[in-house]
mmCIF file of C-alpha atoms and ligand atoms in Angstrom:
data_model
loop_
_atom_site.group_PDB
_atom_site.id
_atom_site.type_symbol
_atom_site.label_atom_id
_atom_site.label_comp_id
_atom_site.label_asym_id
_atom_site.label_seq_id
_atom_site.Cartn_x
_atom_site.Cartn_y
_atom_site.Cartn_z
ATOM 1 C CA MET A 1 0.000 0.000 0.000
ATOM 2 C CA ILE A 2 1.265 3.459 -0.940
ATOM 3 C CA GLY A 3 0.812 6.211 1.646
ATOM 4 C CA LEU A 4 0.689 9.858 0.622
ATOM 5 C CA PHE A 5 0.245 13.032 2.587
ATOM 6 C CA ASP A 6 -0.089 16.771 2.176
ATOM 7 C CA SER A 7 -1.254 19.747 4.210
ATOM 8 C CA GLY A 8 -4.525 19.430 2.293
ATOM 9 C CA THR A 9 -5.933 18.408 -1.066
ATOM 10 C CA GLY A 10 -2.908 19.467 -3.155
ATOM 11 C CA GLY A 11 -1.223 16.081 -2.862
ATOM 12 C CA LEU A 12 -4.033 14.614 -4.935
ATOM 13 C CA SER A 13 -2.250 16.162 -7.939
ATOM 14 C CA VAL A 14 0.588 13.733 -7.174
ATOM 15 C CA LEU A 15 -1.710 10.790 -6.461
ATOM 16 C CA ARG A 16 -3.337 11.380 -9.872
ATOM 17 C CA GLU A 17 0.021 10.887 -11.639
ATOM 18 C CA ILE A 18 0.959 7.808 -9.604
ATOM 19 C CA VAL A 19 -2.432 6.198 -10.272
ATOM 20 C CA LYS A 20 -1.806 6.551 -14.027
ATOM 21 C CA LEU A 21 1.197 4.250 -13.588
ATOM 22 C CA LEU A 22 -0.186 1.982 -10.856
ATOM 23 C CA PRO A 23 -3.972 1.864 -11.296
ATOM 24 C CA ASP A 24 -4.448 -1.361 -9.324
ATOM 25 C CA GLU A 25 -2.412 -0.378 -6.245
ATOM 26 C CA LYS A 26 -4.013 0.386 -2.869
ATOM 27 C CA TYR A 27 -3.522 3.913 -1.509
ATOM 28 C CA VAL A 28 -4.019 5.800 1.724
ATOM 29 C CA PHE A 29 -4.007 9.604 1.520
ATOM 30 C CA TYR A 30 -3.769 11.870 4.562
ATOM 31 C CA ALA A 31 -4.767 15.529 4.240
ATOM 32 C CA ASP A 32 -3.669 17.517 7.273
ATOM 33 C CA ASN A 33 -6.222 20.213 6.587
ATOM 34 C CA ALA A 34 -6.781 20.971 10.282
ATOM 35 C CA HIS A 35 -3.314 22.575 10.028
ATOM 36 C CA CYS A 36 -3.409 23.842 6.438
ATOM 37 C CA PRO A 37 -1.669 25.875 5.073
ATOM 38 C CA TYR A 38 1.851 24.724 5.981
ATOM 39 C CA GLY A 39 3.488 27.482 3.897
ATOM 40 C CA GLU A 40 4.269 29.954 6.685
ATOM 41 C CA LYS A 41 4.469 27.485 9.593
ATOM 42 C CA SER A 42 7.740 26.742 11.377
ATOM 43 C CA PRO A 43 9.821 23.741 10.232
ATOM 44 C CA GLU A 44 9.560 22.325 13.790
ATOM 45 C CA PHE A 45 5.767 22.396 13.674
ATOM 46 C CA ILE A 46 5.684 20.773 10.231
ATOM 47 C CA ARG A 47 8.159 18.082 11.307
ATOM 48 C CA GLU A 48 5.959 17.208 14.293
ATOM 49 C CA ARG A 49 2.861 16.976 12.101
ATOM 50 C CA CYS A 50 4.771 14.782 9.636
ATOM 51 C CA ARG A 51 5.686 12.382 12.455
ATOM 52 C CA VAL A 52 2.025 12.090 13.508
ATOM 53 C CA ILE A 53 0.928 11.570 9.902
ATOM 54 C CA THR A 54 3.632 8.973 9.238
ATOM 55 C CA ARG A 55 2.544 6.950 12.282
ATOM 56 C CA THR A 56 -1.038 7.007 10.997
ATOM 57 C CA LEU A 57 -0.018 5.955 7.476
ATOM 58 C CA LEU A 58 2.133 3.110 8.816
ATOM 59 C CA ALA A 59 -0.732 1.946 11.054
ATOM 60 C CA GLU A 60 -2.952 1.941 7.943
ATOM 61 C CA GLY A 61 -0.478 -0.416 6.263
ATOM 62 C CA ALA A 62 1.594 1.879 4.038
ATOM 63 C CA ASP A 63 4.874 0.282 2.975
ATOM 64 C CA ILE A 64 6.224 3.339 1.182
ATOM 65 C CA ILE A 65 5.306 6.998 1.777
ATOM 66 C CA VAL A 66 5.156 9.921 -0.632
ATOM 67 C CA ALA A 67 5.436 13.355 0.943
ATOM 68 C CA ALA A 68 3.133 14.883 -1.681
ATOM 69 C CA CYS A 69 3.905 18.337 -0.360
ATOM 70 C CA ASN A 70 6.900 20.501 -1.252
ATOM 71 C CA THR A 71 6.746 22.401 2.028
ATOM 72 C CA ALA A 72 6.726 19.211 4.128
ATOM 73 C CA THR A 73 9.522 17.774 1.981
ATOM 74 C CA ALA A 74 11.629 20.870 2.631
ATOM 75 C CA ALA A 75 11.005 20.868 6.380
ATOM 76 C CA ALA A 76 10.831 17.211 7.284
ATOM 77 C CA ILE A 77 12.006 14.634 4.743
ATOM 78 C CA ARG A 78 15.479 14.252 6.268
ATOM 79 C CA THR A 79 14.046 13.826 9.779
ATOM 80 C CA LEU A 80 11.451 11.322 8.599
ATOM 81 C CA ARG A 81 14.111 9.254 6.820
ATOM 82 C CA GLU A 82 16.208 9.221 9.987
ATOM 83 C CA GLU A 83 13.371 8.337 12.332
ATOM 84 C CA PHE A 84 11.182 5.828 10.463
ATOM 85 C CA PRO A 85 12.096 2.465 8.915
ATOM 86 C CA VAL A 86 10.236 3.084 5.645
ATOM 87 C CA ARG A 87 11.205 4.630 2.303
ATOM 88 C CA PHE A 88 10.034 8.215 1.748
ATOM 89 C CA ILE A 89 9.699 9.883 -1.642
ATOM 90 C CA GLY A 90 9.755 13.674 -1.554
ATOM 91 C CA MET A 91 8.854 16.393 -4.024
ATOM 92 C CA GLU A 92 11.618 17.753 -6.259
ATOM 93 C CA PRO A 93 11.721 21.404 -7.315
ATOM 94 C CA ALA A 94 11.530 21.031 -11.119
ATOM 95 C CA VAL A 95 14.117 23.720 -11.822
ATOM 96 C CA LYS A 96 16.165 21.493 -14.135
ATOM 97 C CA PRO A 97 13.519 20.826 -16.830
ATOM 98 C CA ALA A 98 12.540 24.500 -16.658
ATOM 99 C CA ALA A 99 16.154 25.650 -17.064
ATOM 100 C CA LEU A 100 16.655 23.279 -19.992
ATOM 101 C CA GLY A 101 13.443 24.360 -21.725
ATOM 102 C CA THR A 102 13.450 28.140 -21.382
ATOM 103 C CA ARG A 103 13.885 30.253 -24.507
ATOM 104 C CA THR A 104 14.019 33.636 -22.765
ATOM 105 C CA GLY A 105 16.605 32.444 -20.242
ATOM 106 C CA VAL A 106 14.274 33.409 -17.389
ATOM 107 C CA ILE A 107 12.336 30.857 -15.371
ATOM 108 C CA GLY A 108 9.757 31.504 -12.685
ATOM 109 C CA VAL A 109 9.154 29.462 -9.568
ATOM 110 C CA LEU A 110 5.861 29.594 -7.705
ATOM 111 C CA ALA A 111 5.983 27.937 -4.279
ATOM 112 C CA THR A 112 5.287 28.500 -0.601
ATOM 113 C CA ALA A 113 7.569 30.607 1.596
ATOM 114 C CA GLY A 114 8.744 27.425 3.389
ATOM 115 C CA THR A 115 9.749 25.713 0.136
ATOM 116 C CA LEU A 116 11.611 28.759 -1.185
ATOM 117 C CA LYS A 117 13.651 28.913 2.045
ATOM 118 C CA GLY A 118 14.435 25.177 2.034
ATOM 119 C CA SER A 119 18.031 24.023 1.574
ATOM 120 C CA LYS A 120 17.105 21.597 -1.213
ATOM 121 C CA TYR A 121 15.515 24.298 -3.309
ATOM 122 C CA LEU A 122 18.368 26.719 -2.644
ATOM 123 C CA ALA A 123 20.934 24.091 -3.655
ATOM 124 C CA THR A 124 19.026 23.186 -6.845
ATOM 125 C CA LYS A 125 18.662 26.847 -7.701
ATOM 126 C CA GLY A 126 22.399 27.361 -7.140
ATOM 127 C CA ASN A 127 23.147 24.662 -9.728
ATOM 128 C CA PHE A 128 21.264 26.457 -12.487
ATOM 129 C CA GLU A 129 21.772 30.130 -11.733
ATOM 130 C CA ASP A 130 24.760 30.358 -14.060
ATOM 131 C CA ASN A 131 22.620 29.192 -17.004
ATOM 132 C CA CYS A 132 19.453 31.194 -16.454
ATOM 133 C CA THR A 133 17.760 33.821 -14.317
ATOM 134 C CA ILE A 134 15.449 32.395 -11.685
ATOM 135 C CA VAL A 135 12.660 34.560 -10.314
ATOM 136 C CA GLU A 136 10.435 33.436 -7.482
ATOM 137 C CA HIS A 137 7.100 34.298 -5.995
ATOM 138 C CA VAL A 138 4.938 32.841 -3.268
ATOM 139 C CA GLY A 139 1.572 31.790 -4.705
ATOM 140 C CA ARG A 140 -0.332 34.034 -2.319
ATOM 141 C CA GLY A 141 -3.819 32.713 -1.602
ATOM 142 C CA PHE A 142 -3.452 29.797 -4.059
ATOM 143 C CA VAL A 143 -3.704 27.049 -1.405
ATOM 144 C CA GLU A 144 -6.823 28.628 0.099
ATOM 145 C CA LEU A 145 -8.490 28.766 -3.336
ATOM 146 C CA VAL A 146 -7.791 25.098 -3.949
ATOM 147 C CA GLU A 147 -9.012 24.053 -0.502
ATOM 148 C CA ARG A 148 -12.274 25.899 -1.180
ATOM 149 C CA GLY A 149 -12.556 24.349 -4.643
ATOM 150 C CA ALA A 150 -12.505 27.830 -6.238
ATOM 151 C CA LEU A 151 -10.295 26.789 -9.152
ATOM 152 C CA THR A 152 -11.612 29.066 -11.905
ATOM 153 C CA GLY A 153 -13.541 32.330 -12.209
ATOM 154 C CA PRO A 154 -12.835 35.998 -11.511
ATOM 155 C CA GLU A 155 -11.616 35.530 -7.913
ATOM 156 C CA ALA A 156 -9.172 32.780 -8.851
ATOM 157 C CA GLU A 157 -7.927 34.826 -11.813
ATOM 158 C CA ALA A 158 -7.353 37.945 -9.704
ATOM 159 C CA THR A 159 -5.493 35.965 -7.008
ATOM 160 C CA VAL A 160 -3.351 34.114 -9.525
ATOM 161 C CA ARG A 161 -2.568 37.295 -11.487
ATOM 162 C CA GLU A 162 -1.064 39.006 -8.447
ATOM 163 C CA SER A 163 1.636 36.384 -7.924
ATOM 164 C CA LEU A 164 2.150 35.451 -11.558
ATOM 165 C CA GLU A 165 2.537 38.924 -13.029
ATOM 166 C CA PRO A 166 5.913 39.725 -11.390
ATOM 167 C CA LEU A 167 7.338 36.537 -12.960
ATOM 168 C CA LEU A 168 5.969 37.384 -16.408
ATOM 169 C CA GLU A 169 7.200 40.969 -16.129
ATOM 170 C CA ALA A 170 10.669 39.623 -15.387
ATOM 171 C CA GLY A 171 10.516 37.740 -18.712
ATOM 172 C CA ALA A 172 9.812 34.190 -17.516
ATOM 173 C CA ASP A 173 8.492 31.900 -20.261
ATOM 174 C CA THR A 174 8.517 28.773 -18.077
ATOM 175 C CA VAL A 175 7.051 28.564 -14.595
ATOM 176 C CA VAL A 176 7.682 25.755 -12.114
ATOM 177 C CA LEU A 177 4.707 24.831 -9.941
ATOM 178 C CA GLY A 178 6.578 24.258 -6.686
ATOM 179 C CA CYS A 179 3.543 23.430 -4.563
ATOM 180 C CA THR A 180 1.290 20.432 -5.120
ATOM 181 C CA HIS A 181 -1.846 22.557 -4.772
ATOM 182 C CA TYR A 182 -0.944 24.752 -7.749
ATOM 183 C CA PRO A 183 -1.534 22.271 -10.617
ATOM 184 C CA PHE A 184 -5.223 22.407 -9.749
ATOM 185 C CA LEU A 185 -5.113 26.072 -10.777
ATOM 186 C CA LEU A 186 -3.447 25.302 -14.118
ATOM 187 C CA GLU A 187 -6.428 26.308 -16.254
ATOM 188 C CA THR A 188 -6.560 29.703 -14.520
ATOM 189 C CA LEU A 189 -2.787 30.138 -14.547
ATOM 190 C CA GLN A 190 -2.671 29.404 -18.286
ATOM 191 C CA LYS A 191 -5.566 31.772 -18.954
ATOM 192 C CA VAL A 192 -3.894 34.607 -17.042
ATOM 193 C CA ALA A 193 -0.422 33.943 -18.483
ATOM 194 C CA GLY A 194 -1.486 33.342 -22.083
ATOM 195 C CA PRO A 195 -0.596 30.441 -24.364
ATOM 196 C CA GLY A 196 3.129 31.240 -24.715
ATOM 197 C CA ILE A 197 3.956 30.386 -21.102
ATOM 198 C CA ARG A 198 4.746 26.809 -20.096
ATOM 199 C CA PHE A 199 3.965 25.526 -16.598
ATOM 200 C CA ILE A 200 5.866 22.566 -15.183
ATOM 201 C CA ASP A 201 4.207 20.213 -12.710
ATOM 202 C CA PRO A 202 6.848 17.970 -11.092
ATOM 203 C CA ALA A 203 4.285 15.276 -10.176
ATOM 204 C CA PRO A 204 4.795 13.024 -13.254
ATOM 205 C CA ALA A 205 8.551 12.910 -12.550
ATOM 206 C CA VAL A 206 7.908 12.090 -8.882
ATOM 207 C CA ALA A 207 5.547 9.280 -9.948
ATOM 208 C CA ARG A 208 8.245 7.829 -12.226
ATOM 209 C CA HIS A 209 10.814 8.047 -9.442
ATOM 210 C CA LEU A 210 8.429 6.207 -7.110
ATOM 211 C CA ILE A 211 8.182 3.334 -9.610
ATOM 212 C CA TYR A 212 11.977 2.990 -9.764
ATOM 213 C CA VAL A 213 12.254 3.009 -5.958
ATOM 214 C CA MET A 214 9.452 0.456 -5.605
ATOM 215 C CA VAL A 215 11.215 -1.813 -8.093
ATOM 216 C CA GLN A 216 14.455 -1.451 -6.081
ATOM 217 C CA GLU A 217 12.608 -2.196 -2.833
ATOM 218 C CA ARG A 218 10.785 -5.157 -4.400
ATOM 219 C CA LEU A 219 7.438 -3.575 -3.611
ATOM 220 C CA LEU A 220 6.151 -4.324 -7.110
ATOM 221 C CA SER A 221 5.799 -7.733 -8.713
ATOM 222 C CA GLU A 222 7.599 -8.209 -12.023
ATOM 223 C CA GLY A 223 4.284 -7.928 -13.867
ATOM 224 C CA GLU A 224 3.306 -4.700 -12.092
ATOM 225 C CA ALA A 225 6.735 -3.185 -12.706
ATOM 226 C CA THR A 226 6.625 -4.094 -16.412
ATOM 227 C CA ARG A 227 3.137 -2.652 -16.818
ATOM 228 C CA ALA A 228 4.095 0.546 -14.943
ATOM 229 C CA LEU A 229 7.225 1.061 -17.041
ATOM 230 C CA ALA A 230 5.226 0.452 -20.244
ATOM 231 C CA LYS A 231 2.803 3.103 -19.011
ATOM 232 C CA VAL A 232 5.695 5.560 -18.429
ATOM 233 C CA ILE A 233 6.691 5.138 -22.090
ATOM 234 C CA GLU A 234 3.105 5.335 -23.328
ATOM 235 C CA LEU A 235 2.467 8.595 -21.427
ATOM 236 C CA ALA A 236 5.760 10.119 -22.613
ATOM 237 C CA GLU A 237 4.873 9.275 -26.231
ATOM 238 C CA ALA A 238 1.349 10.659 -25.834
ATOM 239 C CA GLU A 239 2.780 13.874 -24.380
ATOM 240 C CA ALA A 240 5.344 14.193 -27.156
ATOM 241 C CA MET A 241 2.506 13.890 -29.695
ATOM 242 C CA GLY A 242 0.374 16.383 -27.759
ATOM 243 C CA LYS A 243 -2.351 13.803 -27.054
ATOM 244 C CA GLN A 244 -4.608 14.051 -24.011
ATOM 245 C CA ARG A 245 -6.141 11.124 -22.163
ATOM 246 C CA THR A 246 -9.677 10.654 -23.468
ATOM 247 C CA ALA A 247 -11.015 7.659 -21.485
ATOM 248 C CA PRO A 248 -12.419 8.650 -18.068
ATOM 249 C CA ALA A 249 -10.064 7.732 -15.223
ATOM 250 C CA ARG A 250 -11.091 4.593 -13.307
ATOM 251 C CA VAL A 251 -11.651 5.208 -9.586
ATOM 252 C CA PRO A 252 -8.576 4.018 -7.700
ATOM 253 C CA ASP A 253 -8.698 2.257 -4.346
ATOM 254 C CA VAL A 254 -7.842 5.167 -2.039
ATOM 255 C CA ARG A 255 -8.587 5.506 1.630
ATOM 256 C CA LEU A 256 -9.015 9.223 2.292
ATOM 257 C CA ILE A 257 -8.191 10.619 5.724
ATOM 258 C CA SER A 258 -8.578 14.264 6.746
ATOM 259 C CA SER A 259 -7.428 15.708 10.068
ATOM 260 C CA GLY A 260 -10.111 18.412 9.713
ATOM 261 C CA ASP A 261 -13.272 18.861 7.634
ATOM 262 C CA PRO A 262 -13.469 15.893 5.217
ATOM 263 C CA LEU A 263 -15.330 17.893 2.549
ATOM 264 C CA PRO A 264 -12.445 19.560 0.670
ATOM 265 C CA LEU A 265 -10.681 16.237 0.114
ATOM 266 C CA GLN A 266 -13.877 14.460 -0.923
ATOM 267 C CA ARG A 267 -14.769 17.289 -3.295
ATOM 268 C CA MET A 268 -11.380 17.290 -5.004
ATOM 269 C CA PHE A 269 -11.318 13.500 -5.209
ATOM 270 C CA ARG A 270 -14.754 13.532 -6.838
ATOM 271 C CA LEU A 271 -13.475 16.089 -9.322
ATOM 272 C CA LEU A 272 -10.640 13.745 -10.303
ATOM 273 C CA TYR A 273 -12.643 10.515 -10.236
ATOM 274 C CA PRO A 274 -16.349 9.988 -10.842
ATOM 275 C CA ALA A 275 -17.255 8.442 -7.482
ATOM 276 C CA VAL A 276 -17.370 9.281 -3.821
ATOM 277 C CA GLN A 277 -14.994 7.625 -1.383
ATOM 278 C CA LYS A 278 -15.189 7.319 2.353
ATOM 279 C CA THR A 279 -13.325 9.975 4.305
ATOM 280 C CA GLU A 280 -12.559 9.636 7.939
ATOM 281 C CA ASN A 281 -11.879 12.211 10.580
ATOM 282 C CA LYS A 282 -8.854 11.464 12.683
HETATM 283 N N1 DGL B 1 0.764 21.459 -1.023
HETATM 284 C C1 DGL B 1 1.795 21.993 -0.274
HETATM 285 C C2 DGL B 1 3.100 22.121 -0.965
HETATM 286 O O1 DGL B 1 3.346 21.396 -1.895
HETATM 287 C C3 DGL B 1 1.537 22.782 0.958
HETATM 288 C C4 DGL B 1 0.920 24.111 0.766
HETATM 289 C C5 DGL B 1 0.613 24.751 2.102
HETATM 290 O O2 DGL B 1 -0.007 24.077 2.929
HETATM 291 O O3 DGL B 1 0.995 25.895 2.291
HETATM 292 O O4 DGL B 1 3.916 22.932 -0.606
#
């Protein structure tokens, strides 16, 4: 069973990509929405929440855990790896593909304050700063919009515009979505930015990395691993040819847990998959 967690519903953008590769796997997803947003909270607080969440996911039967949250990855992944006997997969700031793809030589990064201060992000940024200009902005109010399910419309556009405009004015043609909530605002981001701007969601790369780690850890049978790797190739080819998935996504087997109101998680899950799943308060 794969465990995932986030401060709220954002991590479902990562689950969605993993499910494309492993549709028959069992999942448990923990949304810590009683403490959302994590963005401005102290690393100590986030680490403590991550410990509590990890214990819950392990008790539920998770044998590998995805920190589907950039802010939690920045604050806690090292501690979690030291303290728990289970493999953790964290979020990667997708600066590299952005730096390789930019034509203007300017890339934008949208993330939370916690992620932008994290040592992993700062180190990654340092590796690419000689090749391109990197401009950053906190996605102010983005997480709140997503938690409320306000993904499109005038309010979402106005909120998104405020944080996106400084990046566009600086000449960015490629923008990294450094928070797992932000991909749910992609339609609005693209509308505000215009068609020439490319947004990068790191979730597909994280999903691929998870497959490789699960193969290493022998958490996938040979058949599952072969099917998942075939899917990786199929999706890459479809993307290269600009094709979108047309068949409706099958509802995966996911146990949804919220530390607060279960509604936001249920609502977002229903948006991704055409069925309602049980959510529990913990
Ligand atoms: N989804 C999260 C992330 O990837 C957390 C956002 C927040 O709670 O501030 O950073």
